C-alpha positions as CSV (number, residue, x, y, z in Angstrom):
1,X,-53.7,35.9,-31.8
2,X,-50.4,34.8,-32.4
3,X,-50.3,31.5,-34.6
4,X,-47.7,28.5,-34.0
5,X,-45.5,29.5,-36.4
6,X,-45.3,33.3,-35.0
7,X,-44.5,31.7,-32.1
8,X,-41.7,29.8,-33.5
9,X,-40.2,32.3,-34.5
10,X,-40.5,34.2,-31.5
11,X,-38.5,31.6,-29.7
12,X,-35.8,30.7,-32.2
13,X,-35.3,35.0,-32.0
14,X,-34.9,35.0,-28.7
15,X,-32.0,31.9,-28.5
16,X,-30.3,33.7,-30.9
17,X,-29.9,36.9,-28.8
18,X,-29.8,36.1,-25.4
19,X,-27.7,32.9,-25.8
20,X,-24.6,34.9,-27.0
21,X,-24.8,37.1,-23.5
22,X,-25.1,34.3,-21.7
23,X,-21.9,32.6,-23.0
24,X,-18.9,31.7,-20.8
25,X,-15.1,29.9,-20.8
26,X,-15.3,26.6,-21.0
27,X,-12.5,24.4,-20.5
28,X,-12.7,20.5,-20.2
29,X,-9.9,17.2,-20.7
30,X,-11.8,15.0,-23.1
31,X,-9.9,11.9,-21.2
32,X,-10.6,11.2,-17.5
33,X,-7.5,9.1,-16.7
34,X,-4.2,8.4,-18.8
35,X,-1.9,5.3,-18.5
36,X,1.8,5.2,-20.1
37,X,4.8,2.5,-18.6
38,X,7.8,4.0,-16.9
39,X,10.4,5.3,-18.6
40,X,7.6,6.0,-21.6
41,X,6.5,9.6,-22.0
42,X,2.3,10.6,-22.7
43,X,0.5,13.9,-24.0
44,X,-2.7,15.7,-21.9
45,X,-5.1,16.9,-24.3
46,X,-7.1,19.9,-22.6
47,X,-9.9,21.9,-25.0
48,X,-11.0,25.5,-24.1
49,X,-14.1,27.3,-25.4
50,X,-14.0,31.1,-24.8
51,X,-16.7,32.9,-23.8
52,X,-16.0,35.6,-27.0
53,X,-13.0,36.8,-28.6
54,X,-9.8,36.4,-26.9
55,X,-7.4,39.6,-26.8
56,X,-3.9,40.5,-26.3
57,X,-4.0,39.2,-22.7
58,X,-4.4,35.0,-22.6
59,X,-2.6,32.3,-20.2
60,X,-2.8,28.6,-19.5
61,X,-1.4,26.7,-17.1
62,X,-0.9,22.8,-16.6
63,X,-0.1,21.9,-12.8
64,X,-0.4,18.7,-10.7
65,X,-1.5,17.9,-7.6
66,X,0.3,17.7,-5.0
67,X,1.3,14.2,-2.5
68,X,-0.2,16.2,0.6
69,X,-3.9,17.2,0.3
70,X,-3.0,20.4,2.4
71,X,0.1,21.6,0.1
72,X,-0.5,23.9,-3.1
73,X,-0.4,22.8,-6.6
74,X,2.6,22.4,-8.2
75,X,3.2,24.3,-12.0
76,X,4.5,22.0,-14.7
77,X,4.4,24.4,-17.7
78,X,2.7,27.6,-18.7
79,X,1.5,29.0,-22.4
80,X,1.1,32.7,-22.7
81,X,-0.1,34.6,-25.8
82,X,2.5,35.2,-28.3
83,X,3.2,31.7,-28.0
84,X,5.8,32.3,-24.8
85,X,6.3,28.9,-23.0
86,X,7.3,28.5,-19.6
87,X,8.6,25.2,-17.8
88,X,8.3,24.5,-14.4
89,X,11.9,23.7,-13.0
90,X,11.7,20.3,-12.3
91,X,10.3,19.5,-15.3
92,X,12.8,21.2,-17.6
93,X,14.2,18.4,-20.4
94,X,11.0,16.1,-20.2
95,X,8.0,18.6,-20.5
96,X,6.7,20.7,-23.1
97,X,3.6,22.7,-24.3
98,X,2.0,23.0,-27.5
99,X,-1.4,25.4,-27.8
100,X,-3.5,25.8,-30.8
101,X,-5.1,29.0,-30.6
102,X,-7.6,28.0,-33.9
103,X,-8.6,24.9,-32.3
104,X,-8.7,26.1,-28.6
105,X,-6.5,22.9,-27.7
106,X,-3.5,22.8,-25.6
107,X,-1.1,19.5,-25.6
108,X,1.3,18.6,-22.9
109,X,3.8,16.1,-23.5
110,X,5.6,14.2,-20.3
111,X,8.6,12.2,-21.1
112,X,11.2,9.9,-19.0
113,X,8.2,9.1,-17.1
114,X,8.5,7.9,-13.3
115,X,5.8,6.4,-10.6
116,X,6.1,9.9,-8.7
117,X,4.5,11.3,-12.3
118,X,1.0,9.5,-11.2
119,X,-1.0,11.4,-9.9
120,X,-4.0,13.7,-10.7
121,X,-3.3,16.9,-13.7
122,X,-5.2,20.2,-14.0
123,X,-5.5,22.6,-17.1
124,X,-6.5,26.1,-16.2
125,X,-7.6,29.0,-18.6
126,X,-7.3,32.8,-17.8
127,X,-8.7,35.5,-20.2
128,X,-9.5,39.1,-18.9
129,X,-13.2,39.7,-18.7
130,X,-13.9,35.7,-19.0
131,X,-14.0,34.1,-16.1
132,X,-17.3,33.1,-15.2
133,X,-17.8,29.3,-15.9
134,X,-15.9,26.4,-15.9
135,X,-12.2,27.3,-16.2
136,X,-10.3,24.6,-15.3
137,X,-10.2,20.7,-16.0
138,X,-8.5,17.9,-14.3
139,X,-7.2,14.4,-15.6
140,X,-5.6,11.6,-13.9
141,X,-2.0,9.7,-15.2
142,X,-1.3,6.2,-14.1
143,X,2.2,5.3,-14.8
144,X,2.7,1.7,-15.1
145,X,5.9,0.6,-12.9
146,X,7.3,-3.2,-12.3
147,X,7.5,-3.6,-8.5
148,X,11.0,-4.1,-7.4
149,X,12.6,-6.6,-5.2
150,X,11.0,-6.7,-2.2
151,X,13.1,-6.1,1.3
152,X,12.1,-8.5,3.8
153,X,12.8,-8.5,7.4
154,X,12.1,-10.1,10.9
155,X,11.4,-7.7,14.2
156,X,11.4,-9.1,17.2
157,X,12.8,-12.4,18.7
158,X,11.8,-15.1,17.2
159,X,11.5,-17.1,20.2
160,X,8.3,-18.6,22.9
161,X,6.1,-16.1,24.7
162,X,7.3,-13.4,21.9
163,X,6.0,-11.3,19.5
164,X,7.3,-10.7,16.2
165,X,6.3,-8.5,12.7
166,X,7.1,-10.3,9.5
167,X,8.0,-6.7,6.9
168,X,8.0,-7.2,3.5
169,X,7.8,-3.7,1.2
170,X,8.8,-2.6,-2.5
171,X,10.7,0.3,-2.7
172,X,9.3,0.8,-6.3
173,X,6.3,0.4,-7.9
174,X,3.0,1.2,-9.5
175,X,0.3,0.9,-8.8
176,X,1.9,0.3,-5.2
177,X,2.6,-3.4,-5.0
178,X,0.7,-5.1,-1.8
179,X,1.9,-8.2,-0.2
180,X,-0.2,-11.2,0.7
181,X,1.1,-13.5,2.9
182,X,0.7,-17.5,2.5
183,X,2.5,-20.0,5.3
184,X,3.3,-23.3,4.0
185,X,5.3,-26.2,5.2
186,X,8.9,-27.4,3.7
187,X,6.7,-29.5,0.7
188,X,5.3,-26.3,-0.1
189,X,1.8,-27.4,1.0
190,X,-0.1,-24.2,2.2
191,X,-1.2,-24.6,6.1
192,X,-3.3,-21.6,8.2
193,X,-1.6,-19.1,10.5
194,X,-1.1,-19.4,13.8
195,X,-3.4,-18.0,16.4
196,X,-3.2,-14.1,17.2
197,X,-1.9,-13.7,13.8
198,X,-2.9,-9.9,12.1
199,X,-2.0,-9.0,8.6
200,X,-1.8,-5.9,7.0
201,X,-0.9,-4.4,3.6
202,X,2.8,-5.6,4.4
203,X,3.3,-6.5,7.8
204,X,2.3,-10.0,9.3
205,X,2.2,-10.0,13.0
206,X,2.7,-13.5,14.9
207,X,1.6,-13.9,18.5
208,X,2.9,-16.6,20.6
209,X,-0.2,-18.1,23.1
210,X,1.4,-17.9,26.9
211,X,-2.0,-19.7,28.2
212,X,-1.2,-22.7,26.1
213,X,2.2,-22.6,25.6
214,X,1.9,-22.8,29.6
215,X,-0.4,-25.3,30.0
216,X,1.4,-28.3,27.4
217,X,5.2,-27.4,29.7
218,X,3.5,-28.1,32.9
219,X,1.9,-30.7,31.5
220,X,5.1,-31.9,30.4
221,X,6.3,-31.7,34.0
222,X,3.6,-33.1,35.4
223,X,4.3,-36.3,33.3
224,X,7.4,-36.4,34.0
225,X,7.7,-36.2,37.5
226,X,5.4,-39.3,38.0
227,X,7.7,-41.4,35.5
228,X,10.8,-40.4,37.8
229,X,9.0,-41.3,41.1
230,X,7.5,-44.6,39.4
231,X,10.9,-45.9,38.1
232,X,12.6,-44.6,42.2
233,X,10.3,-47.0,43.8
234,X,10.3,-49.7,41.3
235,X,14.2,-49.4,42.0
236,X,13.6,-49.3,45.7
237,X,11.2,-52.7,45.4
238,X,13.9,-54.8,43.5
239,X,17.0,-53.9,45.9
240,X,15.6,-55.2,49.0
241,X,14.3,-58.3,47.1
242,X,17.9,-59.3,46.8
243,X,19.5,-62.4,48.4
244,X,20.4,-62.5,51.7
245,X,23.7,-61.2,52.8
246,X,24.2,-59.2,49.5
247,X,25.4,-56.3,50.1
248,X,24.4,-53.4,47.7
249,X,24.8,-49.6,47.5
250,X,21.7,-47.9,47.6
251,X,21.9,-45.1,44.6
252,X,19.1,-42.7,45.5
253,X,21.1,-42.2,48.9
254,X,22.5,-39.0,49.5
255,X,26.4,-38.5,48.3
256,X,28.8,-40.2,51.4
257,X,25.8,-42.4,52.4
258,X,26.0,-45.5,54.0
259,X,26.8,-49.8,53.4
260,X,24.1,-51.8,54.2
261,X,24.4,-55.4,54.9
262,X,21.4,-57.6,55.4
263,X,20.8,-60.6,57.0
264,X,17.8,-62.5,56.9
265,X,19.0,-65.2,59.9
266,X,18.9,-62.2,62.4
């Protein structure tokens, strides 16, 4: 019977030899997401285990994702063995690529950053005959850019019974800038939008209400048309109160109308 000890043994034998076979790559970016400021430059840090020995034939390769989901990744540099570097085009003068084959590390280094630089980063190991586990990592890079002056514009007529879209965008920026819209009166005192007002991330859309835009004009009329016909017969009630024999020129008559002369004796 085997004692506790034996069995020890047995187990600590057994990790020894079978966990060598089972070994594979391992690559990994210690930091999930990197920020730098525009115009500032930043270095990817991407570690790589090997399954065993690595040979005459090695390559890793930095790319970044691309704007469209659908599109293919895009190479920004590439180490191969015998320390041969090779830059991506369009990021010749600002990129370079350092690997440390003692301490399985590669370094990327980004200068002249730019806001089209944030996006997400991938390091990917190849090595003949070890390529079973994990063999590429990715990273994120934020770059930090002021947003610029904003363009503002009004579509539409800006007029009753219309529509109109309130645009307000920065060309630059990131994180991309968002608008929020505020309405306030000429002493800068904040009031709420109008009715059938939408906003989105930078377009405010203003709807004018026909129904009650409709309703205060005839309204309006409405008013109006009594006060005219109130004040024509109030006019009509003090001209033939008049004294007798006047003679007077009736005003609401048509144009070439008539004198009238009254006469109470007859």
């Amino acid at each position: 019977m085997m004692t506790k000890r034996q069995l020890g043994w047995q187990k600590l034998f057994l990790i020894l030899t079978v966990l060598p076979c089972c070994r594979s790559l391992l690559v990994t970016i210690p930091q999930n997401i990197y920020e730098a400021d525009g115009g500032g430059d930043v270095t990817l840090i991407c570690v790589f285990i090997p399954a065993g020995p690595i040979g005459n034939t090695f390559m890793l390769e930095w790319e970044a994702y691309p704007d469209n989901p659908g599109d293919t990744m895009k190479s920004v540099a590439t180490f191969y063995i015998n320390n041969v570097v090779d830059i991506a085009r369009d990021y010749e003068g600002r990129a370079s690529l350092e690997v440390d084959m003692n301490k399985k590390e590669s370094a990327l280094h980004l200068t002249k950053l730019t806001g089209k630089d944030s996006r997400r980063y991938q390091c990917r190991v190849k090595i003949p005959n070890d390529d079973v586990g994990i063999t590429a990592a990715t990273t994120s890079l934020l770059v930090l850019v002021a947003p610029s002056v904003p363009v503002c514009r009004i579509n539409g007529k800006a007029e009753y019974w219309q529509n109109i879209d309130l645009t307000c965008k920065s060309e630059e920026g990131s994180p991309t800038p968002e608008a929020r819209w505020e309405r306030k009166r000429l002493d800068n005192i904040a009031i709420p939008f109008p009715p059938k007002t939408t906003e989105m991330a930078s377009t405010m859309t203003i709807g004018i209400i026909v129904a009650v835009v409709g309703v205060v004009i005839a309204g309006v009329v409405v008013v109006g048309a009594i006060i005219f016909f109130c004040c024509r017969k109030r006019s009509k009630k003090k001209n033939a109160e008049r004294a007798p024999g006047q003679v007077f020129y009736d005003r609401d008559a048509p144009e070439g109308g008539r004198w009238d002369y009254v006469d109470d004796q007859h």
